[in-house]
Amino acid sequence: MRKLRAAVIGGGVMGLNHLRVYSDMEDVDLVALADVNETLNKKIEKKYRIKTYTDYKEMLKHEQIDIVTVAVPTVLHHEVATAVLKHKIHLLLEKPIASSIEEADSIIKLARQNDVKLLIGHIERFNPAIQELKRLILRGDLGRIYKIDANRVSPIPVRIHDVGVTIDIGVHDIDVVRFLTESEPERIYAETAQRVHSKKEDLLAGIIKFSDGTICYLNVNWLTPTKIRKLYITGEKGMYVVDYIEQELLFFENAHDAQQTDIHLITEGKMIKYKIEKKEPLRNEIDHFVQCVLKDEEPLVSGEDGKAALRIATKLLLSAENNQVINYEEEQ
Ligand SMILES: NC(=O)c1ccc[n+]([C@@H]2O[C@H](COP(=O)([O-])OP(=O)(O)OC[C@H]3O[C@@H](n4cnc5c(N)ncnc54)[C@H](O)[C@@H]3O)[C@@H](O)[C@H]2O)c1
């Protein structure tokens, strides 16, 4: 089979991971990196023996490329993605899709017009624990979902200046909750705070009522001195707990038998720890992207999904700013 020629634009914290994964794939030839940082480019040239460019437009002009990862700061996503799509190159665009809904719309439209694949890097969809959880929910093991608590807290990353914690990392959980419930918000309310970040909010406490009845609580911040990424999904038959970092999935069973007229409607049952085949989520994500291109299939996380996560994040911010509950459907 023909190998795909891959390039990366933006070789920072995330771009370096994309370079590492591409360089180790059978179906892919890593050919180039574009980053404005020349010192970084020199190191990458040596390490991977690929060409580097300080101007991504030059790279797009001179290299024959089939697939590109764009991992520049979020404010530049639209500009860089537009150039890539105009060259009819399949695009893996890091999350969040863009910094505004208008930009997201324009990226989605351009990908469609140029008939290329667009995958938004909502990496947690490719976390093996989330994939197993989705399988179990679809099988009916949880019954109706009542509530999802998403906890994504850690110290502040000094390099992120362009967006706050909601758009930078809150979008991960927003996307996962949409994926698990297959439903959209009805109502949104949030409180935010800016405690240590110089420009943006670094704390989000958000509540979203989804149209299937699920109530979601988002506890997201850059203020906690340890890194926690955990999801609690409570439903009719018990509660799942996902540890994204450990790729761990637990189930706490509700042992109550619905046929019995017992006063204890929820009772503690057995606890199951699922066996998860651990694999790097980014590796899964890029494998999926490459296979979508090779087999002409639609990516699991579409531009529309990226836009939906961004839209919900912006409504959370709007709610916090105006101190009001947002009726999501009316706001669309
Ligand atoms: N999926 C995830 O879990 C995840 C994790 C981290 C970051 N991200 C996303 O990846 C993107 C990059 O984040 P990061 O943490 O790697 O940031 P970063 O600051 O570490 O890296 C950004 C890189 O882009 C380069 N750059 C800036 N302007 C450029 C331009 N015009 N042309 C080419 N290169 C340019 C910078 O020199 C830098 O090397 C963001 O959108 C972020 O949201 C995703």
mmCIF file of C-alpha atoms and ligand atoms in Angstrom:
data_model
loop_
_atom_site.group_PDB
_atom_site.id
_atom_site.type_symbol
_atom_site.label_atom_id
_atom_site.label_comp_id
_atom_site.label_asym_id
_atom_site.label_seq_id
_atom_site.Cartn_x
_atom_site.Cartn_y
_atom_site.Cartn_z
ATOM 1 C CA MET A 1 0.000 0.000 0.000
ATOM 2 C CA ARG A 2 1.106 3.554 -0.717
ATOM 3 C CA LYS A 3 2.558 5.409 2.239
ATOM 4 C CA LEU A 4 1.037 8.738 3.191
ATOM 5 C CA ARG A 5 3.382 11.707 3.312
ATOM 6 C CA ALA A 6 2.850 13.549 6.602
ATOM 7 C CA ALA A 7 3.879 16.925 7.951
ATOM 8 C CA VAL A 8 3.318 18.833 11.173
ATOM 9 C CA ILE A 9 2.756 22.571 11.581
ATOM 10 C CA GLY A 10 3.615 23.739 15.089
ATOM 11 C CA GLY A 11 6.216 21.616 16.863
ATOM 12 C CA GLY A 12 5.514 22.642 20.469
ATOM 13 C CA VAL A 13 4.370 20.395 23.302
ATOM 14 C CA MET A 14 1.640 18.692 21.259
ATOM 15 C CA GLY A 15 3.273 18.920 17.839
ATOM 16 C CA LEU A 16 6.316 17.022 19.136
ATOM 17 C CA ASN A 17 4.032 14.155 20.101
ATOM 18 C CA HIS A 18 2.509 14.092 16.625
ATOM 19 C CA LEU A 19 5.999 14.034 15.094
ATOM 20 C CA ARG A 20 7.004 11.109 17.324
ATOM 21 C CA VAL A 21 3.893 9.089 16.439
ATOM 22 C CA TYR A 22 4.053 9.771 12.677
ATOM 23 C CA SER A 23 7.753 8.883 12.600
ATOM 24 C CA ASP A 24 6.929 5.447 13.983
ATOM 25 C CA MET A 25 4.088 4.462 11.643
ATOM 26 C CA GLU A 26 4.267 1.892 8.873
ATOM 27 C CA ASP A 27 1.720 3.589 6.620
ATOM 28 C CA VAL A 28 3.351 6.998 6.925
ATOM 29 C CA ASP A 29 6.469 8.829 5.753
ATOM 30 C CA LEU A 30 7.128 11.841 7.946
ATOM 31 C CA VAL A 31 8.510 14.479 5.584
ATOM 32 C CA ALA A 32 8.518 17.925 7.182
ATOM 33 C CA LEU A 33 7.853 20.260 10.088
ATOM 34 C CA ALA A 34 6.992 23.945 9.934
ATOM 35 C CA ASP A 35 7.566 25.991 13.085
ATOM 36 C CA VAL A 36 8.590 29.605 13.561
ATOM 37 C CA ASN A 37 11.195 28.493 16.100
ATOM 38 C CA GLU A 38 14.479 27.903 14.236
ATOM 39 C CA THR A 39 16.311 26.355 17.171
ATOM 40 C CA LEU A 40 13.560 23.785 17.503
ATOM 41 C CA ASN A 41 13.638 23.123 13.754
ATOM 42 C CA LYS A 42 17.388 22.366 13.851
ATOM 43 C CA LYS A 43 16.858 19.779 16.586
ATOM 44 C CA ILE A 44 13.999 18.150 14.702
ATOM 45 C CA GLU A 45 15.983 17.996 11.451
ATOM 46 C CA LYS A 46 18.687 16.067 13.272
ATOM 47 C CA LYS A 47 16.363 13.825 15.197
ATOM 48 C CA TYR A 48 14.013 12.750 12.389
ATOM 49 C CA ARG A 49 16.073 13.625 9.299
ATOM 50 C CA ILE A 50 13.218 15.613 7.812
ATOM 51 C CA LYS A 51 13.023 19.065 6.231
ATOM 52 C CA THR A 52 11.900 21.979 8.338
ATOM 53 C CA TYR A 53 10.497 25.385 7.465
ATOM 54 C CA THR A 54 9.966 28.543 9.472
ATOM 55 C CA ASP A 55 7.131 29.528 7.128
ATOM 56 C CA TYR A 56 4.389 26.920 6.816
ATOM 57 C CA LYS A 57 3.246 28.445 3.516
ATOM 58 C CA GLU A 58 6.641 27.647 1.998
ATOM 59 C CA MET A 59 6.343 24.089 3.229
ATOM 60 C CA LEU A 60 2.888 23.708 1.684
ATOM 61 C CA LYS A 61 4.215 25.132 -1.589
ATOM 62 C CA HIS A 62 7.334 22.991 -1.866
ATOM 63 C CA GLU A 63 6.471 19.637 -0.282
ATOM 64 C CA GLN A 64 4.238 16.892 -1.641
ATOM 65 C CA ILE A 65 2.087 16.241 1.430
ATOM 66 C CA ASP A 66 -0.985 14.027 1.904
ATOM 67 C CA ILE A 67 -1.750 14.646 5.590
ATOM 68 C CA VAL A 68 -0.961 17.414 8.044
ATOM 69 C CA THR A 69 -1.300 17.927 11.764
ATOM 70 C CA VAL A 70 -1.871 21.531 12.770
ATOM 71 C CA ALA A 71 -0.748 22.092 16.375
ATOM 72 C CA VAL A 72 -0.136 25.831 16.506
ATOM 73 C CA PRO A 73 -1.733 27.975 19.256
ATOM 74 C CA THR A 74 -5.529 28.013 19.001
ATOM 75 C CA VAL A 75 -5.768 31.622 17.767
ATOM 76 C CA LEU A 76 -3.845 30.548 14.654
ATOM 77 C CA HIS A 77 -5.890 27.424 13.876
ATOM 78 C CA HIS A 78 -8.152 29.145 11.386
ATOM 79 C CA GLU A 79 -5.391 30.871 9.438
ATOM 80 C CA VAL A 80 -3.180 27.771 9.193
ATOM 81 C CA ALA A 81 -6.024 25.300 8.626
ATOM 82 C CA THR A 82 -7.327 27.467 5.787
ATOM 83 C CA ALA A 83 -3.977 27.358 4.004
ATOM 84 C CA VAL A 84 -3.726 23.570 4.437
ATOM 85 C CA LEU A 85 -7.249 22.929 3.181
ATOM 86 C CA LYS A 86 -6.748 25.172 0.151
ATOM 87 C CA HIS A 87 -3.885 22.838 -0.805
ATOM 88 C CA LYS A 88 -6.371 19.928 -0.614
ATOM 89 C CA ILE A 89 -4.410 18.237 2.165
ATOM 90 C CA HIS A 90 -6.171 16.009 4.744
ATOM 91 C CA LEU A 91 -6.110 17.771 8.081
ATOM 92 C CA LEU A 92 -5.771 16.638 11.679
ATOM 93 C CA LEU A 93 -6.487 19.873 13.493
ATOM 94 C CA GLU A 94 -5.726 19.989 17.201
ATOM 95 C CA LYS A 95 -8.592 20.859 19.541
ATOM 96 C CA PRO A 96 -10.270 23.273 20.008
ATOM 97 C CA ILE A 97 -11.241 23.534 16.347
ATOM 98 C CA ALA A 98 -10.779 27.327 16.349
ATOM 99 C CA SER A 99 -11.257 30.349 18.551
ATOM 100 C CA SER A 100 -14.714 31.326 17.257
ATOM 101 C CA ILE A 101 -17.783 29.654 15.747
ATOM 102 C CA GLU A 102 -17.396 31.713 12.549
ATOM 103 C CA GLU A 103 -13.854 30.379 12.141
ATOM 104 C CA ALA A 104 -15.041 26.829 12.828
ATOM 105 C CA ASP A 105 -17.763 27.176 10.175
ATOM 106 C CA SER A 106 -15.286 28.401 7.626
ATOM 107 C CA ILE A 107 -12.888 25.479 8.317
ATOM 108 C CA ILE A 108 -15.705 22.920 8.020
ATOM 109 C CA LYS A 109 -16.935 24.467 4.764
ATOM 110 C CA LEU A 110 -13.477 24.562 3.237
ATOM 111 C CA ALA A 111 -12.784 20.909 4.119
ATOM 112 C CA ARG A 112 -16.040 19.928 2.432
ATOM 113 C CA GLN A 113 -15.395 22.054 -0.658
ATOM 114 C CA ASN A 114 -11.944 20.568 -1.103
ATOM 115 C CA ASP A 115 -13.138 17.037 -0.390
ATOM 116 C CA VAL A 116 -10.556 16.270 2.287
ATOM 117 C CA LYS A 117 -10.791 14.548 5.658
ATOM 118 C CA LEU A 118 -10.941 16.755 8.728
ATOM 119 C CA LEU A 119 -10.358 15.255 12.173
ATOM 120 C CA ILE A 120 -10.428 17.426 15.289
ATOM 121 C CA GLY A 121 -7.968 16.267 17.940
ATOM 122 C CA HIS A 122 -10.397 15.517 20.762
ATOM 123 C CA ILE A 123 -7.991 12.928 21.994
ATOM 124 C CA GLU A 124 -10.067 11.520 24.865
ATOM 125 C CA ARG A 125 -12.387 9.842 22.346
ATOM 126 C CA PHE A 126 -9.415 7.644 21.564
ATOM 127 C CA ASN A 127 -8.663 6.827 25.201
ATOM 128 C CA PRO A 128 -9.177 3.046 25.511
ATOM 129 C CA ALA A 129 -11.093 3.514 28.798
ATOM 130 C CA ILE A 130 -13.592 5.850 27.088
ATOM 131 C CA GLN A 131 -13.946 3.507 24.125
ATOM 132 C CA GLU A 132 -14.734 0.594 26.456
ATOM 133 C CA LEU A 133 -17.146 2.749 28.466
ATOM 134 C CA LYS A 134 -18.994 3.726 25.292
ATOM 135 C CA ARG A 135 -19.267 0.063 24.320
ATOM 136 C CA LEU A 136 -20.719 -0.855 27.731
ATOM 137 C CA ILE A 137 -23.197 2.038 27.700
ATOM 138 C CA LEU A 138 -24.384 1.089 24.211
ATOM 139 C CA ARG A 139 -24.799 -2.506 25.413
ATOM 140 C CA GLY A 140 -27.155 -1.201 28.103
ATOM 141 C CA ASP A 141 -24.968 -2.036 31.106
ATOM 142 C CA LEU A 142 -25.668 1.313 32.802
ATOM 143 C CA GLY A 143 -29.275 1.828 31.776
ATOM 144 C CA ARG A 144 -30.383 5.415 31.698
ATOM 145 C CA ILE A 145 -27.630 7.948 32.431
ATOM 146 C CA TYR A 146 -28.551 10.287 35.296
ATOM 147 C CA LYS A 147 -25.451 12.366 35.847
ATOM 148 C CA ILE A 148 -21.888 12.893 34.670
ATOM 149 C CA ASP A 149 -19.226 14.599 36.775
ATOM 150 C CA ALA A 150 -16.121 15.601 34.865
ATOM 151 C CA ASN A 151 -13.024 16.519 36.811
ATOM 152 C CA ARG A 152 -10.099 17.954 34.896
ATOM 153 C CA VAL A 153 -7.835 19.895 37.218
ATOM 154 C CA SER A 154 -4.089 20.530 37.273
ATOM 155 C CA PRO A 155 -1.464 23.235 37.762
ATOM 156 C CA ILE A 156 -1.461 26.033 35.206
ATOM 157 C CA PRO A 157 0.512 25.463 31.970
ATOM 158 C CA VAL A 158 2.518 28.669 31.587
ATOM 159 C CA ARG A 159 2.583 28.501 27.780
ATOM 160 C CA ILE A 160 -1.174 28.889 27.129
ATOM 161 C CA HIS A 161 -2.064 32.572 26.781
ATOM 162 C CA ASP A 162 -4.600 32.714 23.966
ATOM 163 C CA VAL A 163 -7.555 30.904 25.554
ATOM 164 C CA GLY A 164 -8.747 30.194 29.099
ATOM 165 C CA VAL A 165 -9.218 26.840 30.809
ATOM 166 C CA THR A 166 -12.761 26.340 29.424
ATOM 167 C CA ILE A 167 -11.815 26.463 25.762
ATOM 168 C CA ASP A 168 -8.397 24.909 26.254
ATOM 169 C CA ILE A 169 -9.299 21.794 28.249
ATOM 170 C CA GLY A 170 -13.002 22.003 29.180
ATOM 171 C CA VAL A 171 -13.766 21.099 25.554
ATOM 172 C CA HIS A 172 -12.343 17.604 26.139
ATOM 173 C CA ASP A 173 -15.074 16.718 28.622
ATOM 174 C CA ILE A 174 -17.786 18.555 26.718
ATOM 175 C CA ASP A 175 -16.926 16.409 23.711
ATOM 176 C CA VAL A 176 -16.837 13.193 25.748
ATOM 177 C CA VAL A 177 -20.232 13.898 27.334
ATOM 178 C CA ARG A 178 -21.806 14.583 23.913
ATOM 179 C CA PHE A 179 -20.232 11.344 22.678
ATOM 180 C CA LEU A 180 -21.499 9.271 25.609
ATOM 181 C CA THR A 181 -25.017 10.705 25.779
ATOM 182 C CA GLU A 182 -25.445 11.305 22.042
ATOM 183 C CA SER A 183 -27.418 14.330 23.050
ATOM 184 C CA GLU A 184 -27.135 18.113 23.059
ATOM 185 C CA PRO A 185 -27.481 20.691 25.857
ATOM 186 C CA GLU A 186 -30.817 22.199 26.789
ATOM 187 C CA ARG A 187 -29.629 24.563 29.502
ATOM 188 C CA ILE A 188 -26.238 25.840 30.545
ATOM 189 C CA TYR A 189 -25.045 27.636 33.642
ATOM 190 C CA ALA A 190 -21.508 28.410 34.748
ATOM 191 C CA GLU A 191 -19.359 30.265 37.207
ATOM 192 C CA THR A 192 -15.778 31.069 36.315
ATOM 193 C CA ALA A 193 -12.886 32.705 38.125
ATOM 194 C CA GLN A 194 -9.536 34.165 37.194
ATOM 195 C CA ARG A 195 -7.187 33.623 40.129
ATOM 196 C CA VAL A 196 -3.650 33.372 38.757
ATOM 197 C CA HIS A 197 -3.822 33.565 34.938
ATOM 198 C CA SER A 198 -2.829 36.960 33.564
ATOM 199 C CA LYS A 199 -5.624 37.249 30.958
ATOM 200 C CA LYS A 200 -8.229 34.477 31.063
ATOM 201 C CA GLU A 201 -10.365 32.405 33.425
ATOM 202 C CA ASP A 202 -8.530 29.571 35.148
ATOM 203 C CA LEU A 203 -11.524 27.988 36.904
ATOM 204 C CA LEU A 204 -14.801 26.713 35.504
ATOM 205 C CA ALA A 205 -17.718 25.273 37.442
ATOM 206 C CA GLY A 206 -20.310 24.470 34.801
ATOM 207 C CA ILE A 207 -23.663 22.733 34.838
ATOM 208 C CA ILE A 208 -25.226 21.454 31.644
ATOM 209 C CA LYS A 209 -28.623 19.831 31.368
ATOM 210 C CA PHE A 210 -28.659 17.604 28.277
ATOM 211 C CA SER A 211 -31.787 16.853 26.270
ATOM 212 C CA ASP A 212 -31.716 13.160 27.310
ATOM 213 C CA GLY A 213 -32.013 14.328 30.942
ATOM 214 C CA THR A 214 -28.348 13.858 31.869
ATOM 215 C CA ILE A 215 -27.063 16.508 34.240
ATOM 216 C CA CYS A 216 -23.409 17.214 33.730
ATOM 217 C CA TYR A 217 -21.112 18.980 36.138
ATOM 218 C CA LEU A 218 -17.817 20.298 34.799
ATOM 219 C CA ASN A 219 -15.123 20.884 37.391
ATOM 220 C CA VAL A 220 -12.227 22.266 35.381
ATOM 221 C CA ASN A 221 -9.324 24.370 36.572
ATOM 222 C CA TRP A 222 -5.650 25.212 36.357
ATOM 223 C CA LEU A 223 -5.407 25.875 40.095
ATOM 224 C CA THR A 224 -5.049 22.437 41.633
ATOM 225 C CA PRO A 225 -1.479 21.415 42.485
ATOM 226 C CA THR A 226 -1.975 17.870 41.245
ATOM 227 C CA LYS A 227 -3.252 16.546 37.933
ATOM 228 C CA ILE A 228 -6.637 14.790 38.066
ATOM 229 C CA ARG A 229 -8.625 13.708 35.036
ATOM 230 C CA LYS A 230 -11.613 11.659 36.119
ATOM 231 C CA LEU A 231 -15.137 11.104 34.923
ATOM 232 C CA TYR A 232 -18.012 9.741 37.058
ATOM 233 C CA ILE A 233 -21.060 8.488 35.189
ATOM 234 C CA THR A 234 -24.033 7.644 37.372
ATOM 235 C CA GLY A 235 -26.993 5.787 35.919
ATOM 236 C CA GLU A 236 -29.818 3.394 36.689
ATOM 237 C CA LYS A 237 -27.626 0.364 37.250
ATOM 238 C CA GLY A 238 -24.644 1.932 38.984
ATOM 239 C CA MET A 239 -21.718 4.256 38.468
ATOM 240 C CA TYR A 240 -18.709 4.087 36.168
ATOM 241 C CA VAL A 241 -15.499 5.844 37.065
ATOM 242 C CA VAL A 242 -12.931 6.601 34.378
ATOM 243 C CA ASP A 243 -9.403 7.666 35.180
ATOM 244 C CA TYR A 244 -8.218 9.112 31.867
ATOM 245 C CA ILE A 245 -4.575 9.225 32.911
ATOM 246 C CA GLU A 246 -4.394 5.642 34.172
ATOM 247 C CA GLN A 247 -6.794 4.443 31.430
ATOM 248 C CA GLU A 248 -8.744 2.755 34.204
ATOM 249 C CA LEU A 249 -12.456 1.886 34.198
ATOM 250 C CA LEU A 250 -14.364 0.871 37.338
ATOM 251 C CA PHE A 251 -18.025 0.015 37.826
ATOM 252 C CA PHE A 252 -19.859 0.317 41.150
ATOM 253 C CA GLU A 253 -23.011 -1.681 40.808
ATOM 254 C CA ASN A 254 -26.384 -0.636 42.157
ATOM 255 C CA ALA A 255 -27.511 -3.988 43.566
ATOM 256 C CA HIS A 256 -31.120 -2.953 44.023
ATOM 257 C CA ASP A 257 -33.497 -5.241 42.178
ATOM 258 C CA ALA A 258 -36.149 -3.108 40.465
ATOM 259 C CA GLN A 259 -38.664 -5.994 40.826
ATOM 260 C CA GLN A 260 -38.405 -5.899 44.643
ATOM 261 C CA THR A 261 -40.431 -3.444 46.715
ATOM 262 C CA ASP A 262 -37.469 -2.576 48.876
ATOM 263 C CA ILE A 263 -37.190 0.781 50.603
ATOM 264 C CA HIS A 264 -33.491 0.947 49.711
ATOM 265 C CA LEU A 265 -33.782 1.973 46.075
ATOM 266 C CA ILE A 266 -30.053 2.302 45.611
ATOM 267 C CA THR A 267 -27.810 -0.247 47.309
ATOM 268 C CA GLU A 268 -24.115 -0.936 47.116
ATOM 269 C CA GLY A 269 -23.270 -3.971 45.012
ATOM 270 C CA LYS A 270 -20.112 -5.403 43.542
ATOM 271 C CA MET A 271 -17.254 -3.369 42.137
ATOM 272 C CA ILE A 272 -15.747 -4.357 38.796
ATOM 273 C CA LYS A 273 -12.397 -3.249 37.457
ATOM 274 C CA TYR A 274 -12.403 -3.726 33.704
ATOM 275 C CA LYS A 275 -9.389 -5.023 31.881
ATOM 276 C CA ILE A 276 -8.347 -2.275 29.477
ATOM 277 C CA GLU A 277 -5.765 -2.808 26.748
ATOM 278 C CA LYS A 278 -3.759 0.349 27.360
ATOM 279 C CA LYS A 279 -2.598 2.287 24.315
ATOM 280 C CA GLU A 280 -1.519 5.867 23.824
ATOM 281 C CA PRO A 281 -4.673 7.823 22.850
ATOM 282 C CA LEU A 282 -2.717 9.971 20.369
ATOM 283 C CA ARG A 283 -1.443 6.853 18.644
ATOM 284 C CA ASN A 284 -5.037 5.591 18.362
ATOM 285 C CA GLU A 285 -6.165 8.990 17.073
ATOM 286 C CA ILE A 286 -3.485 9.250 14.392
ATOM 287 C CA ASP A 287 -3.941 5.582 13.373
ATOM 288 C CA HIS A 288 -7.644 6.323 12.935
ATOM 289 C CA PHE A 289 -6.932 9.469 10.904
ATOM 290 C CA VAL A 290 -4.531 7.616 8.594
ATOM 291 C CA GLN A 291 -7.018 4.780 8.095
ATOM 292 C CA CYS A 292 -9.810 7.259 7.299
ATOM 293 C CA VAL A 293 -7.641 8.787 4.594
ATOM 294 C CA LEU A 294 -6.497 5.448 3.173
ATOM 295 C CA LYS A 295 -9.973 3.898 3.193
ATOM 296 C CA ASP A 296 -11.927 7.051 2.421
ATOM 297 C CA GLU A 297 -13.919 6.869 5.674
ATOM 298 C CA GLU A 298 -15.342 9.634 7.838
ATOM 299 C CA PRO A 299 -13.330 10.534 10.970
ATOM 300 C CA LEU A 300 -14.870 9.749 14.353
ATOM 301 C CA VAL A 301 -14.483 13.359 15.520
ATOM 302 C CA SER A 302 -15.809 15.602 12.760
ATOM 303 C CA GLY A 303 -15.504 19.325 12.262
ATOM 304 C CA GLU A 304 -19.128 19.564 13.435
ATOM 305 C CA ASP A 305 -18.185 17.810 16.678
ATOM 306 C CA GLY A 306 -15.326 20.253 17.169
ATOM 307 C CA LYS A 307 -17.662 23.151 16.524
ATOM 308 C CA ALA A 308 -20.289 21.797 18.942
ATOM 309 C CA ALA A 309 -17.715 21.471 21.745
ATOM 310 C CA LEU A 310 -16.490 24.994 21.074
ATOM 311 C CA ARG A 311 -20.023 26.372 20.962
ATOM 312 C CA ILE A 312 -20.918 24.824 24.314
ATOM 313 C CA ALA A 313 -17.659 26.134 25.817
ATOM 314 C CA THR A 314 -18.423 29.654 24.590
ATOM 315 C CA LYS A 315 -21.948 29.457 26.043
ATOM 316 C CA LEU A 316 -20.506 28.427 29.414
ATOM 317 C CA LEU A 317 -18.308 31.515 29.286
ATOM 318 C CA LEU A 318 -21.247 33.683 28.258
ATOM 319 C CA SER A 319 -23.320 32.350 31.144
ATOM 320 C CA ALA A 320 -20.545 33.139 33.621
ATOM 321 C CA GLU A 321 -19.970 36.573 32.153
ATOM 322 C CA ASN A 322 -23.656 37.585 32.197
ATOM 323 C CA ASN A 323 -24.581 35.687 35.328
ATOM 324 C CA GLN A 324 -27.433 33.973 33.536
ATOM 325 C CA VAL A 325 -28.802 30.588 32.553
ATOM 326 C CA ILE A 326 -28.511 29.976 28.810
ATOM 327 C CA ASN A 327 -31.309 28.208 26.967
ATOM 328 C CA TYR A 328 -29.072 26.474 24.508
ATOM 329 C CA GLU A 329 -31.537 25.702 21.737
ATOM 330 C CA GLU A 330 -32.756 29.294 21.560
ATOM 331 C CA GLU A 331 -29.165 30.512 21.421
ATOM 332 C CA GLN A 332 -28.151 28.436 18.375
HETATM 333 N N1 LIG B 1 -5.202 17.149 22.301
HETATM 334 C C1 LIG B 1 -4.590 17.510 23.403
HETATM 335 O O1 LIG B 1 -4.661 16.864 24.426
HETATM 336 C C2 LIG B 1 -3.746 18.748 23.381
HETATM 337 C C3 LIG B 1 -2.776 18.954 24.358
HETATM 338 C C4 LIG B 1 -2.012 20.111 24.299
HETATM 339 C C5 LIG B 1 -2.247 21.047 23.305
HETATM 340 N N2 LIG B 1 -3.219 20.830 22.377
HETATM 341 C C6 LIG B 1 -3.497 21.807 21.328
HETATM 342 O O2 LIG B 1 -2.390 21.894 20.457
HETATM 343 C C7 LIG B 1 -2.194 23.241 20.032
HETATM 344 C C8 LIG B 1 -0.776 23.663 20.403
HETATM 345 O O3 LIG B 1 -0.637 23.610 21.794
HETATM 346 P P1 LIG B 1 0.778 23.335 22.483
HETATM 347 O O4 LIG B 1 0.468 23.054 23.890
HETATM 348 O O5 LIG B 1 1.568 22.353 21.702
HETATM 349 O O6 LIG B 1 1.410 24.790 22.365
HETATM 350 P P2 LIG B 1 2.935 25.199 22.289
HETATM 351 O O7 LIG B 1 2.987 26.626 22.600
HETATM 352 O O8 LIG B 1 3.774 24.251 23.080
HETATM 353 O O9 LIG B 1 3.309 24.958 20.758
HETATM 354 C C9 LIG B 1 2.878 25.773 19.707
HETATM 355 C C10 LIG B 1 3.962 25.739 18.638
HETATM 356 O O10 LIG B 1 3.483 26.463 17.501
HETATM 357 C C11 LIG B 1 4.561 27.209 16.985
HETATM 358 N N3 LIG B 1 4.029 28.316 16.187
HETATM 359 C C12 LIG B 1 3.488 29.490 16.608
HETATM 360 N N4 LIG B 1 3.109 30.227 15.557
HETATM 361 C C13 LIG B 1 3.411 29.506 14.454
HETATM 362 C C14 LIG B 1 3.260 29.748 13.054
HETATM 363 N N5 LIG B 1 2.709 30.870 12.594
HETATM 364 N N6 LIG B 1 3.713 28.806 12.198
HETATM 365 C C15 LIG B 1 4.275 27.656 12.652
HETATM 366 N N7 LIG B 1 4.445 27.395 13.970
HETATM 367 C C16 LIG B 1 4.003 28.298 14.847
HETATM 368 C C17 LIG B 1 5.335 27.678 18.218
HETATM 369 O O11 LIG B 1 6.651 28.048 17.893
HETATM 370 C C18 LIG B 1 5.273 26.407 19.078
HETATM 371 O O12 LIG B 1 6.371 25.555 18.824
HETATM 372 C C19 LIG B 1 -3.277 24.071 20.726
HETATM 373 O O13 LIG B 1 -4.367 24.252 19.876
HETATM 374 C C20 LIG B 1 -3.691 23.199 21.902
HETATM 375 O O14 LIG B 1 -5.043 23.395 22.281
HETATM 376 C C21 LIG B 1 -3.950 19.694 22.392
#
